[in-house]
PDB file of C-alpha atoms in Angstrom:
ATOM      1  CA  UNK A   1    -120.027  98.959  31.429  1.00 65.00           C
ATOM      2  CA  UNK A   2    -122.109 101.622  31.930  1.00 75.00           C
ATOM      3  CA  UNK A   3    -121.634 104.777  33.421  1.00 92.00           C
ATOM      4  CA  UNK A   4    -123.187 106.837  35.645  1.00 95.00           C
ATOM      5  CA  UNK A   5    -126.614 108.085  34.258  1.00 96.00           C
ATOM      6  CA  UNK A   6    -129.137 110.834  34.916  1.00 97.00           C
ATOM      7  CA  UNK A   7    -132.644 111.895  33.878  1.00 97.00           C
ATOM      8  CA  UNK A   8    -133.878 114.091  32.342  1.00 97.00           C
ATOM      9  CA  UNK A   9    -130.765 116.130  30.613  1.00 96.00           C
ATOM     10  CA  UNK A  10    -132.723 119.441  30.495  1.00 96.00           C
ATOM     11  CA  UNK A  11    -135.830 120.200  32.506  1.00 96.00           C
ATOM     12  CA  UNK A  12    -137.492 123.734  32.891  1.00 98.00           C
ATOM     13  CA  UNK A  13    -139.406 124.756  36.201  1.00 98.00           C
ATOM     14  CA  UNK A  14    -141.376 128.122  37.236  1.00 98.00           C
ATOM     15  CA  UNK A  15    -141.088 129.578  40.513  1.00 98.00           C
ATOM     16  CA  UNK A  16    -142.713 127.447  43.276  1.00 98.00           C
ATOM     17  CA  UNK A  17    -142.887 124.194  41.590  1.00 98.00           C
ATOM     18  CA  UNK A  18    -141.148 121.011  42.696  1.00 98.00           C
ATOM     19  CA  UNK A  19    -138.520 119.149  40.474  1.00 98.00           C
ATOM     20  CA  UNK A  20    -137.275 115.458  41.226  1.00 98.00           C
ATOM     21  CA  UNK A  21    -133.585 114.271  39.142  1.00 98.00           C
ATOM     22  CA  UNK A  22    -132.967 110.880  38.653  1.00 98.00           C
ATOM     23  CA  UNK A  23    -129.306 109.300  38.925  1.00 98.00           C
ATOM     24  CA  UNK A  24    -128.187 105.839  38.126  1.00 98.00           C
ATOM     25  CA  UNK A  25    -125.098 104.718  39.682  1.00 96.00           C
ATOM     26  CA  UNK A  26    -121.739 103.303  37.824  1.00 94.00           C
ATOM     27  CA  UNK A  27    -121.949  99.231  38.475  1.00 93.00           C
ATOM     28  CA  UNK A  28    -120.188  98.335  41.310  1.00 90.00           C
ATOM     29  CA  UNK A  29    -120.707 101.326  43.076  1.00 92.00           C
ATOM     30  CA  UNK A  30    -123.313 101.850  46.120  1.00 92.00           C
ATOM     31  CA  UNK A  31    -122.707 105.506  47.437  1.00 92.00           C
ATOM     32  CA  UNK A  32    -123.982 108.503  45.584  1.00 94.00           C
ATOM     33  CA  UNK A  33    -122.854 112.063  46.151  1.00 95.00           C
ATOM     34  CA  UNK A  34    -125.066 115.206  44.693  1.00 97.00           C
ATOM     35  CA  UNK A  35    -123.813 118.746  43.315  1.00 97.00           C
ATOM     36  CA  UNK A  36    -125.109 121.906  42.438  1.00 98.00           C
ATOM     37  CA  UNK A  37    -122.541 123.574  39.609  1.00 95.00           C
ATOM     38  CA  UNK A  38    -124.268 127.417  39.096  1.00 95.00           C
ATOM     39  CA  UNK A  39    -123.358 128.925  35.775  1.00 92.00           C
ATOM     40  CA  UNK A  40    -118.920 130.173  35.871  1.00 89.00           C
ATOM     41  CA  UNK A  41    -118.708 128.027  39.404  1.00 92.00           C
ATOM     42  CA  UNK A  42    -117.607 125.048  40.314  1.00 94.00           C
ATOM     43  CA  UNK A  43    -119.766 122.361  41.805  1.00 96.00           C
ATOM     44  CA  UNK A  44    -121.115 122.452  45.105  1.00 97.00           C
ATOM     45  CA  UNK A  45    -121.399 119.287  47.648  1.00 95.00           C
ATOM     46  CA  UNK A  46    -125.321 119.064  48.521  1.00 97.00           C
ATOM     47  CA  UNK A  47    -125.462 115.651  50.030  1.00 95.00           C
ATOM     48  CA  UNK A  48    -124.310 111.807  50.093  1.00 93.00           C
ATOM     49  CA  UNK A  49    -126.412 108.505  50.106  1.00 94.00           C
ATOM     50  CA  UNK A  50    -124.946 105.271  51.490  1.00 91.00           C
ATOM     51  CA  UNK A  51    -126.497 102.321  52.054  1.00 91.00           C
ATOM     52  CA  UNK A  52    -130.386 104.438  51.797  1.00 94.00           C
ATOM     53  CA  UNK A  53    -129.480 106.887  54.360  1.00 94.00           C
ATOM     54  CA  UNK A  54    -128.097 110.539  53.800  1.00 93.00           C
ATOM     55  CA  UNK A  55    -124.743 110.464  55.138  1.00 90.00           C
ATOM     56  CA  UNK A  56    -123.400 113.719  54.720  1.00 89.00           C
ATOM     57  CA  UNK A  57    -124.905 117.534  53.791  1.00 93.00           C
ATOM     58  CA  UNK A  58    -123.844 120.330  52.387  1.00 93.00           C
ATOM     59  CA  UNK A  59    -124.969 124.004  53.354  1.00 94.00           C
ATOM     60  CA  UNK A  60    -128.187 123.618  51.039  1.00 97.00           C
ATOM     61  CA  UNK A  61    -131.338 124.185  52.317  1.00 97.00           C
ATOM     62  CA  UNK A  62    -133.967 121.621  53.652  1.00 96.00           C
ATOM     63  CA  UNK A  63    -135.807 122.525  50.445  1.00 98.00           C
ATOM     64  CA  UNK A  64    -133.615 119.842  48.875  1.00 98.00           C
ATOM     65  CA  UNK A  65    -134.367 116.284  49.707  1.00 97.00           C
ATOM     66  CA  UNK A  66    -132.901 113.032  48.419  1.00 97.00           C
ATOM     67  CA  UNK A  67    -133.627 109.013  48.351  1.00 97.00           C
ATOM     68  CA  UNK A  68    -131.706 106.165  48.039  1.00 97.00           C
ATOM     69  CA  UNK A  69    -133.559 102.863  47.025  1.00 97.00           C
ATOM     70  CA  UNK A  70    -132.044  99.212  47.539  1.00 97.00           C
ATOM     71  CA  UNK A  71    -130.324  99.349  43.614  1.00 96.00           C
ATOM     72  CA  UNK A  72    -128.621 102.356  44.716  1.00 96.00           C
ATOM     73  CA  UNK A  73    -130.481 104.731  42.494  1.00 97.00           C
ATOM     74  CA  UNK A  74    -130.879 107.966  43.805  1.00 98.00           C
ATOM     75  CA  UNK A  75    -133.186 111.213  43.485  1.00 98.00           C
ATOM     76  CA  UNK A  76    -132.870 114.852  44.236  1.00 98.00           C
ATOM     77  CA  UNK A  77    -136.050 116.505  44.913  1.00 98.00           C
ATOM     78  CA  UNK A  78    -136.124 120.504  45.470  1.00 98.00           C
ATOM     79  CA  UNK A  79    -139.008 122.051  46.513  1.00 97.00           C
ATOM     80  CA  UNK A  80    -140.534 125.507  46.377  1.00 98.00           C
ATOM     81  CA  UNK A  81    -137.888 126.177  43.458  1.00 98.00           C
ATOM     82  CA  UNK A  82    -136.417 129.752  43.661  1.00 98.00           C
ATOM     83  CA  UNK A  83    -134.699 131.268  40.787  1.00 97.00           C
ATOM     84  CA  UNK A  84    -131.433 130.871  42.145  1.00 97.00           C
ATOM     85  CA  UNK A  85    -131.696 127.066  41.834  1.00 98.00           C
ATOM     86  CA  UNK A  86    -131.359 127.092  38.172  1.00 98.00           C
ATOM     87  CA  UNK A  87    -128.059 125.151  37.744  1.00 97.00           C
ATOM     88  CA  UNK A  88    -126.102 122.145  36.148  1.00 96.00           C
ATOM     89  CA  UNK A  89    -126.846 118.991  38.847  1.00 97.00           C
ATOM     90  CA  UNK A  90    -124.249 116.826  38.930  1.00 97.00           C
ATOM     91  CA  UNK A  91    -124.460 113.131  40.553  1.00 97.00           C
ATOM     92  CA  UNK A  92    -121.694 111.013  41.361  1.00 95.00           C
ATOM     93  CA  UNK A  93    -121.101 107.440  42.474  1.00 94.00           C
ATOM     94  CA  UNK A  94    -118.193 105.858  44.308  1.00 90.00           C
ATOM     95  CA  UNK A  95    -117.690 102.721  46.035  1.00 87.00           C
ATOM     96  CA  UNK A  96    -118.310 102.183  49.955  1.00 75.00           C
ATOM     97  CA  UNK A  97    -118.357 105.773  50.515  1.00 62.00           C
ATOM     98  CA  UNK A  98    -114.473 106.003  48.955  1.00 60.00           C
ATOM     99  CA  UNK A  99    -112.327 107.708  50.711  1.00 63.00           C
ATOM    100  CA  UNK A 100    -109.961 108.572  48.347  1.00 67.00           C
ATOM    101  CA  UNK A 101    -111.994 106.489  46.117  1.00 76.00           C
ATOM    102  CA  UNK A 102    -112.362 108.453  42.667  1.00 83.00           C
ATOM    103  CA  UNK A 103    -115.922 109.486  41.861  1.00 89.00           C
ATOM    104  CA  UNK A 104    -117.663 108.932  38.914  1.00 92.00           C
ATOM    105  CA  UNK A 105    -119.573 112.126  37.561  1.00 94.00           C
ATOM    106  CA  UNK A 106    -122.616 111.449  34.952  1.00 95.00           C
ATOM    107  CA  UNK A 107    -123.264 113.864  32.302  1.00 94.00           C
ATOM    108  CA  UNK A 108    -125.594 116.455  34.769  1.00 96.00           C
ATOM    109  CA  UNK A 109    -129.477 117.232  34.470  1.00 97.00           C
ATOM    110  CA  UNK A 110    -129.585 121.446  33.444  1.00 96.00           C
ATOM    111  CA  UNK A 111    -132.452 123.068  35.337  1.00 98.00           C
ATOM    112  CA  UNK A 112    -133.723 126.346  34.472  1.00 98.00           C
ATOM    113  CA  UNK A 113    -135.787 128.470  36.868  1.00 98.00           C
ATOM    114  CA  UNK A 114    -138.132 130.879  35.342  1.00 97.00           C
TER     115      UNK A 114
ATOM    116  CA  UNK B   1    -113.196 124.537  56.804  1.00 84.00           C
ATOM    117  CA  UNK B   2    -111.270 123.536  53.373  1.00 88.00           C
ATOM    118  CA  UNK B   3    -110.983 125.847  50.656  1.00 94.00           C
ATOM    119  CA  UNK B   4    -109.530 125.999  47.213  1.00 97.00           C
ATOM    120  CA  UNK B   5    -108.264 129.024  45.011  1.00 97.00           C
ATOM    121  CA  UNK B   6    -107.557 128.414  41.322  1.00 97.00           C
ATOM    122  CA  UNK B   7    -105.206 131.210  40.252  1.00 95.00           C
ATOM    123  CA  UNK B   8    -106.652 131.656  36.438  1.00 95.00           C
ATOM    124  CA  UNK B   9    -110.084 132.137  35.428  1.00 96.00           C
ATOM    125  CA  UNK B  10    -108.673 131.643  32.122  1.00 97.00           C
ATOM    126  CA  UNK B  11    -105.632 130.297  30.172  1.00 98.00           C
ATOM    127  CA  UNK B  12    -105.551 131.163  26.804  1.00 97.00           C
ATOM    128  CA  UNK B  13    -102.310 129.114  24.767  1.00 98.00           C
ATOM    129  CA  UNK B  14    -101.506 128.414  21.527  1.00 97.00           C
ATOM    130  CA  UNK B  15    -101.501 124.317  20.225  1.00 97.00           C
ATOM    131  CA  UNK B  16     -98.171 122.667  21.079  1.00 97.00           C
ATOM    132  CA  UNK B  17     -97.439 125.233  23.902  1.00 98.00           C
ATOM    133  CA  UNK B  18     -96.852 124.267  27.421  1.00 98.00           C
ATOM    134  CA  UNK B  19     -99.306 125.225  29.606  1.00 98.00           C
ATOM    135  CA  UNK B  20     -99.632 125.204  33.758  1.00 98.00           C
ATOM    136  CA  UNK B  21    -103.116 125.499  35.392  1.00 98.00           C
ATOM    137  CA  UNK B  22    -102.255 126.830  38.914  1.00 98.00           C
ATOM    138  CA  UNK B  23    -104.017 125.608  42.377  1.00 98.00           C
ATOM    139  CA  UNK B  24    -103.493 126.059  45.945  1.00 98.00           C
ATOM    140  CA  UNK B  25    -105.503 124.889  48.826  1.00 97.00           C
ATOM    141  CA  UNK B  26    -105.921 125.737  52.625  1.00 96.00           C
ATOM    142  CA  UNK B  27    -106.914 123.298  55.401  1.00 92.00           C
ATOM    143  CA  UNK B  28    -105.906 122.709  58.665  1.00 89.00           C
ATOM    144  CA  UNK B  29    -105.597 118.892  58.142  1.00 88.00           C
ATOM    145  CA  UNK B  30    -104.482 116.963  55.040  1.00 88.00           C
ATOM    146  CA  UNK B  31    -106.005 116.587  52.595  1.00 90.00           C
ATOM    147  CA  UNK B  32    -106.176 114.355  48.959  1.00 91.00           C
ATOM    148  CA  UNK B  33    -105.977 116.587  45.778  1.00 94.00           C
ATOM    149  CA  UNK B  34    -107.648 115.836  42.562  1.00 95.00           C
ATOM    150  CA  UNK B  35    -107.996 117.613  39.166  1.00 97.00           C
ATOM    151  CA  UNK B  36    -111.092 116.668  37.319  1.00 97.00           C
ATOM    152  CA  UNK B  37    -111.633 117.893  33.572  1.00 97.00           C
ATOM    153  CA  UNK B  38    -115.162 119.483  32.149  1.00 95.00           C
ATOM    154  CA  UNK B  39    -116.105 119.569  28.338  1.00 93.00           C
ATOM    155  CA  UNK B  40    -118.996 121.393  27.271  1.00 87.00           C
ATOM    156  CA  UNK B  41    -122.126 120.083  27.971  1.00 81.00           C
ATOM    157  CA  UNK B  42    -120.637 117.114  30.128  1.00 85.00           C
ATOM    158  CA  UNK B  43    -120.409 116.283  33.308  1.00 88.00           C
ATOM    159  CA  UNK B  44    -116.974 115.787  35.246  1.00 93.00           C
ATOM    160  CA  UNK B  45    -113.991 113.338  34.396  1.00 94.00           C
ATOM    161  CA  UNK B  46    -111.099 112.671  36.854  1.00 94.00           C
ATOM    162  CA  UNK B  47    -107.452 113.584  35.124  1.00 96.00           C
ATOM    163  CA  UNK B  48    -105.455 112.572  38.333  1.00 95.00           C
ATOM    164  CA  UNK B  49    -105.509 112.234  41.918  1.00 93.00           C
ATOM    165  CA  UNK B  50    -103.025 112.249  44.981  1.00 93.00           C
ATOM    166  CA  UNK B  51    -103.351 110.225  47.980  1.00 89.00           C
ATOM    167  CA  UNK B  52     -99.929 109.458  48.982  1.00 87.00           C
ATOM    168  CA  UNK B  53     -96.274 108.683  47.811  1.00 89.00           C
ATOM    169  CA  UNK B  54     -94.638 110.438  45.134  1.00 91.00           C
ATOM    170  CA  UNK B  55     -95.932 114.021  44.858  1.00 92.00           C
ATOM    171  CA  UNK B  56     -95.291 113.763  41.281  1.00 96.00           C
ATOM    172  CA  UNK B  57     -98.410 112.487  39.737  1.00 96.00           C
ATOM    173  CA  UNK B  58     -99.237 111.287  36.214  1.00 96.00           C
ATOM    174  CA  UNK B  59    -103.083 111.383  34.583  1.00 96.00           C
ATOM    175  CA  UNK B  60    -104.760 110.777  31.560  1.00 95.00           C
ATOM    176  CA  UNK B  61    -103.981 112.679  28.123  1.00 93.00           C
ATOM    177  CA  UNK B  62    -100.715 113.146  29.282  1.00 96.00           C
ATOM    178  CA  UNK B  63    -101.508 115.387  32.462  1.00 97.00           C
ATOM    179  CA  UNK B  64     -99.550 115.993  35.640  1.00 98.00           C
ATOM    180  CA  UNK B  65     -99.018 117.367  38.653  1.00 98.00           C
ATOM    181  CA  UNK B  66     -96.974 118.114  41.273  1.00 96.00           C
ATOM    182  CA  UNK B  67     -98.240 118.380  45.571  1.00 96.00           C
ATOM    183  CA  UNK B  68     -96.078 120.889  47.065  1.00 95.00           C
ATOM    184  CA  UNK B  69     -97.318 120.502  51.019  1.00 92.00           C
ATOM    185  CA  UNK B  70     -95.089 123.736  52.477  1.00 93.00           C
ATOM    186  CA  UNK B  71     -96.810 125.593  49.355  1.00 93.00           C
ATOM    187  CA  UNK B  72    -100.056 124.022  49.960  1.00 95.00           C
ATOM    188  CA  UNK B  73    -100.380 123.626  45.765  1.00 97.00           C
ATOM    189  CA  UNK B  74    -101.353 121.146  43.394  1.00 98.00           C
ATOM    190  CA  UNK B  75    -100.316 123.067  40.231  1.00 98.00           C
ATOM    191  CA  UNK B  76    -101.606 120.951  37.079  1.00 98.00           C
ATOM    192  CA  UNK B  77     -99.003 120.851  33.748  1.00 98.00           C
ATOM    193  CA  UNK B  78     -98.826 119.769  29.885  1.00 98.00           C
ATOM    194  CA  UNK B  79     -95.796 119.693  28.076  1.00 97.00           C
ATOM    195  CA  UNK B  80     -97.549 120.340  24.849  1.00 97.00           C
ATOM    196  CA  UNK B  81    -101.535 120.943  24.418  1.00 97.00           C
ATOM    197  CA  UNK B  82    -103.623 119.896  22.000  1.00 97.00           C
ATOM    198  CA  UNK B  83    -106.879 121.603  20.672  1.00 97.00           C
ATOM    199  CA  UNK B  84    -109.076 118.860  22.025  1.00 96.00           C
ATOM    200  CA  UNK B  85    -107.873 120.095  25.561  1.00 97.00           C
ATOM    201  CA  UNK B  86    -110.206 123.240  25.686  1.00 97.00           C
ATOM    202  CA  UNK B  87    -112.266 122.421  28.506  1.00 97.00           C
ATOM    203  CA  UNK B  88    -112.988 123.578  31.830  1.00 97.00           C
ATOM    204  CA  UNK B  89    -110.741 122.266  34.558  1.00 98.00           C
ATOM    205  CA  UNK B  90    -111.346 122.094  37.932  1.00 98.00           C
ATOM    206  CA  UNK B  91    -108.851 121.357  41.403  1.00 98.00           C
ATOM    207  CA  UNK B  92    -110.681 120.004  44.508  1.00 96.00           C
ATOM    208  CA  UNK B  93    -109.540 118.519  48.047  1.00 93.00           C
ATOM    209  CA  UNK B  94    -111.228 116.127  50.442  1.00 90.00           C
ATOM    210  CA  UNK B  95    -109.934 116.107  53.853  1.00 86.00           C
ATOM    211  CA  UNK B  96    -108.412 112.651  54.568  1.00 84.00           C
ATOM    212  CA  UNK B  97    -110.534 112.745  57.755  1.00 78.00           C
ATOM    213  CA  UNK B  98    -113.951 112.728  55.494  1.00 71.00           C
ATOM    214  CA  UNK B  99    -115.384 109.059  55.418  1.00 57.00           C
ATOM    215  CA  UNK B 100    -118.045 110.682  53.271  1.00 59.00           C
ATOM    216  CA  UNK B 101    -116.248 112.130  50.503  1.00 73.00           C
ATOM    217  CA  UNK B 102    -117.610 115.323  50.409  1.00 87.00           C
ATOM    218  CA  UNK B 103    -115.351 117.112  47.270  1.00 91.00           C
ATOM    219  CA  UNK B 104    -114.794 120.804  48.117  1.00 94.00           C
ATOM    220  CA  UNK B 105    -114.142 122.541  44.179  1.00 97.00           C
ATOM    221  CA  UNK B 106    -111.982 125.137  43.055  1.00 97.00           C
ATOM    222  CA  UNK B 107    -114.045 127.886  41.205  1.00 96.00           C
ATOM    223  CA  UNK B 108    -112.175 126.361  37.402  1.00 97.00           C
ATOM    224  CA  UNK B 109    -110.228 127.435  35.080  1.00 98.00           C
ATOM    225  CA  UNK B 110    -110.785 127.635  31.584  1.00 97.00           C
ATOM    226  CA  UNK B 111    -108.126 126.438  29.021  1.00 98.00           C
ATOM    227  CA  UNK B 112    -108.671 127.229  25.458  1.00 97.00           C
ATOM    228  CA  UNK B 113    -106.629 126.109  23.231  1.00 97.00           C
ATOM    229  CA  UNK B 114    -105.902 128.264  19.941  1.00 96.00           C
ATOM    230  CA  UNK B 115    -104.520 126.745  16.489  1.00 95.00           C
TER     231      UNK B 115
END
C-alpha cells in the first residue's frame, strides 16, 4: 500500500518564477491538506482539497494556488516566488475530510528560493 | 484562534533515560491533540492522538501521553529512549469544531538522543 507521494523531492527557483508540487494521495483517501514547514518551524496549514474544491485556507497569500483532479491528486502552484517561500512543503491526505481522522504526511518537496 | 507552545526547543538525554517532551495548548473550544514525529529528511509520522476517553494515551515505539484539560497540556513521555528516537517532534491541535482539519503545529522540539 502505498503512501502518500510527492514530486519532485528538491526543486530550486529564482526570484519571480512560478513552481507547481505534485502530491499523490494514500489509497483510500480523497481529501488533501497542504503545509509550508520554514527551516526550525513547524508546519504551517496553507489549504485543503475535498472533493476538487478548496475547502479551507490558511493565512497564505493568493500567490499560492492549488487543484484537485477526479483521482484526488493534488498540486500547489506559487507564483511570483519571493525568497521567503523557500521551505519544506508538506502534503497530507485523510479520508472524507477526517475530523479527527489521522493524516498521512508524504516525505515533503524542499524548495529553495534564490 | 488556537495556539500551541512546546516548552523545549531541545531535549538533550542520554540512551535508556526517561525523557518528557512538554506541550500546552490554548483555545477557547476543545480541541483533539496529536504528537507527530519528524526524522531528517522526512516528512511527518503520527505517534498518537486523543479524541476522547481515557486521557492516558498509548502510540507507537512505546510513546505516551497524558491530556490534562484544567492544564490545557498534552505532555509526551518515554520510559526509556533509544538512539533511533532523535528526531524532531512536533504537538498540534485541531479544534473539534473544524470539519476541515486544518492542524495548527507547535514550533517542535528536538530530542537527541546521546550513547
Amino acid at each position: 500500500d502505498a503512501g502518500v507521494t510527492q514530486s519532485p523531492t528538491h526543486l530550486i527557483k529564482t526570484r519571480g518564477q512560478q513552481v507547481t508540487l505534485r502530491c499523490s494521495p494514500k489509497s483510500g483517501h480523497d481529501t488533501v491538506s497542504w503545509y509550508q514547514q520554514a527551516l526550525g518551524q513547524g508546519p504551517q496549514f496553507i489549504f485543503q482539497y475535498y472533493e476538487e474544491e478548496e475547502r479551507q485556507r490558511g493565512n497564505f497569500p493568493d500567490r499560492f494556488s492549488g487543484h484537485q483532479f477526479p483521482n484526488y491528486s493534488s498540486e500547489l502552484n506559487v507564483n511570483a516566488l519571493l525568497l521567503g517561500d523557500s521551505a519544506l512543503y508538506l502534503c497530507a491526505s485523510s479520508y472524507r475530510q477526517g475530523l479527527g481522522e489521522t493524516q498521512y504526511f508524504g516525505p515533503g518537496t524542499r524548495l529553495l528560493v534564490l | 484562534a488556537q495556539s500551541v507552545t512546546q516548552l523545549d526547543s531541545q531535549v538533550p538525554v542520554f540512551e535508556e533515560a526517561p525523557v518528557e517532551l512538554r506541550c500546552n495548548y490554548s483555545s477557547s473550544v476543545s480541541v483533539y491533540l496529536f504528537w507527530y514525529v519528524q526524522y531528517p529528511n522526512q516528512g511527518l509520522q503520527l505517534l498518537l492522538k486523543y479524541l476522547s476517553g481515557s486521557t492516558l494515551v498509548k502510540g507507537i515505539n512505546g510513546f505516551e501521553a497524558e491530556f490534562n484539560k484544567s492544564q490545557t497540556s498534552f505532555h509526551l513521555r518515554k520510559p526509556s529512549v533509544h538512539i533511533s528516537d532523535t528526531a524532531e517532534y512536533f504537538c498540534a491541535v485541531i479544534p473539534i469544531y473544524n470539519q476541515g482539519g486544518k492542524l495548527i503545529f507547535g514550533q517542535g522540539t528536538e530530542l537527541s538522543v546521546k550513547p
